[in-house]
PDB file of C-alpha atoms in Angstrom:
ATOM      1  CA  UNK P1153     -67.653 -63.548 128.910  1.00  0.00           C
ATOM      2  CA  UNK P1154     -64.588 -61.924 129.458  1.00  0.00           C
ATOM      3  CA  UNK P1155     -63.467 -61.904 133.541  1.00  0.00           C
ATOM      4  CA  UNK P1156     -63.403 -58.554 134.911  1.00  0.00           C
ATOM      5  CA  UNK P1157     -60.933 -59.221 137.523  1.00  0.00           C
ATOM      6  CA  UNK P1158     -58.415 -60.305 134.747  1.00  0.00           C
ATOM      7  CA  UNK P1159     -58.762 -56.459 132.809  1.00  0.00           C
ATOM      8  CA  UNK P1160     -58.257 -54.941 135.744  1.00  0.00           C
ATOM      9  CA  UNK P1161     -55.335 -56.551 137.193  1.00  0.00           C
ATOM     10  CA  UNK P1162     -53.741 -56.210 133.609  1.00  0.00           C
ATOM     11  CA  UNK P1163     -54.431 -52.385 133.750  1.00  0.00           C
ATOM     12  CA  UNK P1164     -53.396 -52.111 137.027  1.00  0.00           C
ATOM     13  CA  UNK P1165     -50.129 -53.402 136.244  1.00  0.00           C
ATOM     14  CA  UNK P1166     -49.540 -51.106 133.527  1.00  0.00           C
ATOM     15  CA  UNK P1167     -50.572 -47.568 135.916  1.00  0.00           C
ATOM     16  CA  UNK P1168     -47.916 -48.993 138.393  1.00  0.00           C
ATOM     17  CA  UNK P1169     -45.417 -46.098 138.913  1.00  0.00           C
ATOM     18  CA  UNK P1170     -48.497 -43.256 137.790  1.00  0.00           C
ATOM     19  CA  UNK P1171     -50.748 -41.474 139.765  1.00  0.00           C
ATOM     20  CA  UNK P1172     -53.344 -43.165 137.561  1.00  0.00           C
ATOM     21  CA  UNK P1173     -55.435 -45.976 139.214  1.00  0.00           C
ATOM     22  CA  UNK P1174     -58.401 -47.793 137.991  1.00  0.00           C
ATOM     23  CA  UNK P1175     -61.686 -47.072 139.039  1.00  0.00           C
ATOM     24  CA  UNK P1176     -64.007 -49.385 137.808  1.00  0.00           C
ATOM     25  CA  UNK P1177     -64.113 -52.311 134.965  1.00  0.00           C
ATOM     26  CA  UNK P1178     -67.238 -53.544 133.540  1.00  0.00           C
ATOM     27  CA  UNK P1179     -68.547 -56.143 131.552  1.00  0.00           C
ATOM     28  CA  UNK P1180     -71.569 -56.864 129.532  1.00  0.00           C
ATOM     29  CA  UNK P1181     -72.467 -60.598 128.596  1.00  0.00           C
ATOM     30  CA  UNK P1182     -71.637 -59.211 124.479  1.00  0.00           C
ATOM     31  CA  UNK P1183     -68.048 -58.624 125.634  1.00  0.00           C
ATOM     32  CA  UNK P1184     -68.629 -54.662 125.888  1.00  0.00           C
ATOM     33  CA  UNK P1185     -65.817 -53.979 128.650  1.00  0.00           C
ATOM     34  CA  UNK P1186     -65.645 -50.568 129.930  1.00  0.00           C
ATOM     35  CA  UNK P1187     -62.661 -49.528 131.758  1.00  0.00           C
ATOM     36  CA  UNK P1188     -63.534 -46.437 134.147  1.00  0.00           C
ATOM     37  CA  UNK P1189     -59.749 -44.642 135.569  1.00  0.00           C
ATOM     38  CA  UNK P1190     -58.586 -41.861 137.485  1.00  0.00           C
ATOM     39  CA  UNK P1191     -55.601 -40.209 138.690  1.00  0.00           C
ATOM     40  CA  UNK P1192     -54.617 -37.620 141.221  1.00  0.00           C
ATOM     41  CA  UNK P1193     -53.958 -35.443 139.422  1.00  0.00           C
ATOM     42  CA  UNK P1194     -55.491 -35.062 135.368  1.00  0.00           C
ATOM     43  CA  UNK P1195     -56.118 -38.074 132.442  1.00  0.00           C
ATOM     44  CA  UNK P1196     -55.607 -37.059 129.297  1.00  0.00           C
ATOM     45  CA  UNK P1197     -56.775 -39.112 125.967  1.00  0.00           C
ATOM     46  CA  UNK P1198     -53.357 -40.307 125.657  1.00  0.00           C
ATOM     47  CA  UNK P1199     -52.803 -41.699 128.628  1.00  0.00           C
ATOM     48  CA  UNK P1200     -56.401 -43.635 128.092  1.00  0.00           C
ATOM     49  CA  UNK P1201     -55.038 -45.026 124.371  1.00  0.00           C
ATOM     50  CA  UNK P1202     -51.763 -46.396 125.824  1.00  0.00           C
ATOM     51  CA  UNK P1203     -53.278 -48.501 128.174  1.00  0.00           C
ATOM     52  CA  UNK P1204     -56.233 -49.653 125.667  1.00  0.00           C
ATOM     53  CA  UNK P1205     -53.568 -50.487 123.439  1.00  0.00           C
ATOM     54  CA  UNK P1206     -51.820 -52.320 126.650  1.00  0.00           C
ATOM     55  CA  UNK P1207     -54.703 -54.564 128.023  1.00  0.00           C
ATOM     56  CA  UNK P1208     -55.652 -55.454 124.427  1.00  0.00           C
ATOM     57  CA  UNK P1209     -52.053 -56.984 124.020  1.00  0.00           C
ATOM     58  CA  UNK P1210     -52.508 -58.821 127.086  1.00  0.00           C
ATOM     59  CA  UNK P1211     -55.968 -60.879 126.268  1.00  0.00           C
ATOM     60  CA  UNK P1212     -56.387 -63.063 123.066  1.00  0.00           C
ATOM     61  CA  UNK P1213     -58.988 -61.100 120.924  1.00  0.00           C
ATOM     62  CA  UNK P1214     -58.756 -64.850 118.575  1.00  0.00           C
ATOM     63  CA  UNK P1215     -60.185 -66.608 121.612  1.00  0.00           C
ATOM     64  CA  UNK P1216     -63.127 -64.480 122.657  1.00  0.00           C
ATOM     65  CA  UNK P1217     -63.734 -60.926 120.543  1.00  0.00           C
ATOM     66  CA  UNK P1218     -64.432 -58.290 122.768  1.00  0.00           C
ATOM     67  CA  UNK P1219     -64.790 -54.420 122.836  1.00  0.00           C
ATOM     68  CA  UNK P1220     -62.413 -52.418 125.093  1.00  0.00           C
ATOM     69  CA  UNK P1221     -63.458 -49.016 125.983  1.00  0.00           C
ATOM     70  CA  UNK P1222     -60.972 -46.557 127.962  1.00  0.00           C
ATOM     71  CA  UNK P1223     -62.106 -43.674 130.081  1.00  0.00           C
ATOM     72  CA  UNK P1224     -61.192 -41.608 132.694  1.00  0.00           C
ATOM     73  CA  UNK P1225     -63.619 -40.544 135.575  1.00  0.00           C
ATOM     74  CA  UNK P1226     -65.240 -37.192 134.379  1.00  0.00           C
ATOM     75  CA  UNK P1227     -66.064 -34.337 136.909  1.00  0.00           C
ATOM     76  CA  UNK P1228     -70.037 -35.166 137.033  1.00  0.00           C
ATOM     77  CA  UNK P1229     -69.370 -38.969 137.598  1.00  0.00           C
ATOM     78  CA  UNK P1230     -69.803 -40.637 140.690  1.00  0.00           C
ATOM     79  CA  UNK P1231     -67.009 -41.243 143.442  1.00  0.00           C
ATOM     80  CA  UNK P1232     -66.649 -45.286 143.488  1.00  0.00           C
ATOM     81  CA  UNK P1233     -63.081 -45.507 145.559  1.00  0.00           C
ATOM     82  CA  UNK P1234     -61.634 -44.371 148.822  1.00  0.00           C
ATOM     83  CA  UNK P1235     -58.770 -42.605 146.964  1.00  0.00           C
ATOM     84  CA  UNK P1236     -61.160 -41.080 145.026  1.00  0.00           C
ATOM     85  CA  UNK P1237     -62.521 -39.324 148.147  1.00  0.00           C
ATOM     86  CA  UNK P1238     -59.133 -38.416 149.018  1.00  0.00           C
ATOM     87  CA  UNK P1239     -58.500 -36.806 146.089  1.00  0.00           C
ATOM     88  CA  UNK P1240     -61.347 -34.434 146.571  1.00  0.00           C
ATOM     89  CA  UNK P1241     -60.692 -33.630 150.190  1.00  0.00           C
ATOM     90  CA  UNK P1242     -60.940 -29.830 150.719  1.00  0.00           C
ATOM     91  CA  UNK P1243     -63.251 -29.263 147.965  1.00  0.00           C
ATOM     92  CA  UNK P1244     -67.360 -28.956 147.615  1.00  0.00           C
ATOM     93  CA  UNK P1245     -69.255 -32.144 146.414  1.00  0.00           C
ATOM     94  CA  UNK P1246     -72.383 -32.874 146.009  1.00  0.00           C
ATOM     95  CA  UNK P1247     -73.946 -36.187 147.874  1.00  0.00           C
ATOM     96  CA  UNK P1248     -77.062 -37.897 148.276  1.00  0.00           C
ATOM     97  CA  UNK P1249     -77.735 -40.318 151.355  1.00  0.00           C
ATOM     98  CA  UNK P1250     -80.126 -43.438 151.719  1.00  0.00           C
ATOM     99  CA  UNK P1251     -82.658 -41.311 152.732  1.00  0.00           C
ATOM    100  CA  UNK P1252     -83.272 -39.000 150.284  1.00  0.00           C
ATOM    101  CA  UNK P1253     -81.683 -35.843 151.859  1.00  0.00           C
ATOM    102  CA  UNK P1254     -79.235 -33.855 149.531  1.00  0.00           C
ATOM    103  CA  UNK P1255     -76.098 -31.841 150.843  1.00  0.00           C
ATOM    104  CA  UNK P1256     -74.139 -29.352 149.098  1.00  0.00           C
ATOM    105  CA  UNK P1257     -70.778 -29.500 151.814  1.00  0.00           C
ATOM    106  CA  UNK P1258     -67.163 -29.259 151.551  1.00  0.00           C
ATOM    107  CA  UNK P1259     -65.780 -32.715 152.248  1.00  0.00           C
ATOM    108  CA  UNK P1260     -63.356 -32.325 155.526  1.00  0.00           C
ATOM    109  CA  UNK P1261     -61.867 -35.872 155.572  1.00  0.00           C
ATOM    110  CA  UNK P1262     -62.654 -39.638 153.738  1.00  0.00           C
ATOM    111  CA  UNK P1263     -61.680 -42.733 155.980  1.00  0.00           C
ATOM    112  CA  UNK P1264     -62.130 -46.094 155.570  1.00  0.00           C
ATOM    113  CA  UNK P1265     -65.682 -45.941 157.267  1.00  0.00           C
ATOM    114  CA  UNK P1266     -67.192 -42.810 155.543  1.00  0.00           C
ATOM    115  CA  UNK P1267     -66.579 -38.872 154.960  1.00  0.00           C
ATOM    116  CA  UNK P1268     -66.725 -35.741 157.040  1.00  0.00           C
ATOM    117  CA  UNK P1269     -68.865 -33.439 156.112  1.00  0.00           C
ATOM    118  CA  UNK P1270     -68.804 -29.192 157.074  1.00  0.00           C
ATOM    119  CA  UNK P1271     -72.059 -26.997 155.375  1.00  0.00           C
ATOM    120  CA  UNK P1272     -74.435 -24.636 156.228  1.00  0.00           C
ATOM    121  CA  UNK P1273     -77.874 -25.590 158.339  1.00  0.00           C
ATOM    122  CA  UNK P1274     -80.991 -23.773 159.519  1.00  0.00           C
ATOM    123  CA  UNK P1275     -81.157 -24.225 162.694  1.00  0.00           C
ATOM    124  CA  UNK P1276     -83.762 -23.103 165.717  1.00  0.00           C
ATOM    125  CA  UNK P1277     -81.028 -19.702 167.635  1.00  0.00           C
ATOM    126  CA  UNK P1278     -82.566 -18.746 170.705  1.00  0.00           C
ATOM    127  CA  UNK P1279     -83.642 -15.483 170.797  1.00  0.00           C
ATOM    128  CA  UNK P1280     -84.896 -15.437 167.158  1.00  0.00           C
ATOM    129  CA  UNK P1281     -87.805 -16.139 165.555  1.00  0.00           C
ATOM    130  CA  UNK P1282     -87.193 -17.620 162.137  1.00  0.00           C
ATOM    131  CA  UNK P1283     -84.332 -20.269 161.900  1.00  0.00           C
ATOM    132  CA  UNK P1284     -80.870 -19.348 161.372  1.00  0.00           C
ATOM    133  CA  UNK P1285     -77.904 -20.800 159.387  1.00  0.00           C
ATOM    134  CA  UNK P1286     -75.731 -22.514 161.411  1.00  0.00           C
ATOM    135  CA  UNK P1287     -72.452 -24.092 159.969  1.00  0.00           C
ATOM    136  CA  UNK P1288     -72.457 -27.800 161.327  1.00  0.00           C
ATOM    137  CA  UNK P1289     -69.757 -30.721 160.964  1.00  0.00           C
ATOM    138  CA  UNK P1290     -71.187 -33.953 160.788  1.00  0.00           C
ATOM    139  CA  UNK P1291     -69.918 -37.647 159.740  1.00  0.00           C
ATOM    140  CA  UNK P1292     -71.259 -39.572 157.522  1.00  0.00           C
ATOM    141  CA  UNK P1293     -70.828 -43.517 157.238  1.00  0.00           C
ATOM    142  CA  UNK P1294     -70.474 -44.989 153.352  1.00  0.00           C
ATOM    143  CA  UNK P1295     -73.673 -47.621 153.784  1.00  0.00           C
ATOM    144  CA  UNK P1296     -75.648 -44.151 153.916  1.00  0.00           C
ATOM    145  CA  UNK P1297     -74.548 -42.352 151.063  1.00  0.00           C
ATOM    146  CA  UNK P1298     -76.349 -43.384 147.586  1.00  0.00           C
ATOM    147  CA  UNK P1299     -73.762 -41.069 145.662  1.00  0.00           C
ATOM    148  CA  UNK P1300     -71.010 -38.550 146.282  1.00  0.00           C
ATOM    149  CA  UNK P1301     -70.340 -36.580 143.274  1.00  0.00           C
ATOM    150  CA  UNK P1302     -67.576 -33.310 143.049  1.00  0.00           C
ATOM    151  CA  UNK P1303     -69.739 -30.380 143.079  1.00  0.00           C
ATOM    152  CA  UNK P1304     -68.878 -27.172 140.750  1.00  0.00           C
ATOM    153  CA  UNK P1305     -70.300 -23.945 140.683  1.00  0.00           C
ATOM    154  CA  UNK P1306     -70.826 -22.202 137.736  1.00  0.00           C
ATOM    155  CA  UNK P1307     -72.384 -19.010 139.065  1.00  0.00           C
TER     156      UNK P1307
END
């Protein structure tokens, strides 16, 4: 099986100087290798052939045969990096935590410990009877969010 680490570190060397960065690399025990990247600003199919073509010239297809597949993050996929976050600071996403609860929220900042979060609540207002929205801001560490995703609305 083909090492992971090694794809990656090829592919990173060949995105140095871009605003392209790799997200994830996978492997399955048939030598299926997925290469997941990203950029700050847009990927085009281009961009994803050139550096196919360039981490198949760096590993020896006559010593192990493998299948390299280059792709960029798409806008339903899940956020896997910190820069990632970044990226998306500012906008709505979409993210589900440990337990259970989904937010729709506008993602405020990404640190190295999790995200903050701003979007509507209904709350208990005194004086009224039936609960109210109330905008809240609240941080959220990554250990308890299961997925962030960038959230669009089509409506």
């Amino acid at each position: 099986m083909i090492d992971t680490k090694k794809i990656t570190e090829a592919a990173e060397r060949h995105l140095e100087g871009t605003d392209m960065f790799v997200v994830e690399c996978t492997s399955t025990p048939g030598n299926e290798i997925e290469l997941t990247i990203d950029s700050d600003t847009s990927v085009g199919i281009d961009a994803c052939v050139a550096l196919s073509r360039a981490v198949e010239a760096d590993l020896d297809r006559d010593a192990e045969d493998f299948s390299l597949t280059v792709a960029s993050a798409g806008i339903g996929s899940e956020l896997r990096t910190l820069r990632q976050y970044r990226k998306l600071v500012g906008c709505p996403v979409e993210v589900l935590l440990t337990n259970g609860v989904k937010i729709l929220a506008h993602l405020d900042e990404a640190t190295d410990e999790g995200v903050t979060l701003s979007y509507e609540e209904k709350q208990a207002v005194e004086g009224r009877k039936r609960k109210q929205p109330v905008k809240v801001t609240r941080s959220y560490p990554f250990a308890q969010i299961k997925y962030t995703k960038e959230w669009l609305d089509f409506k």
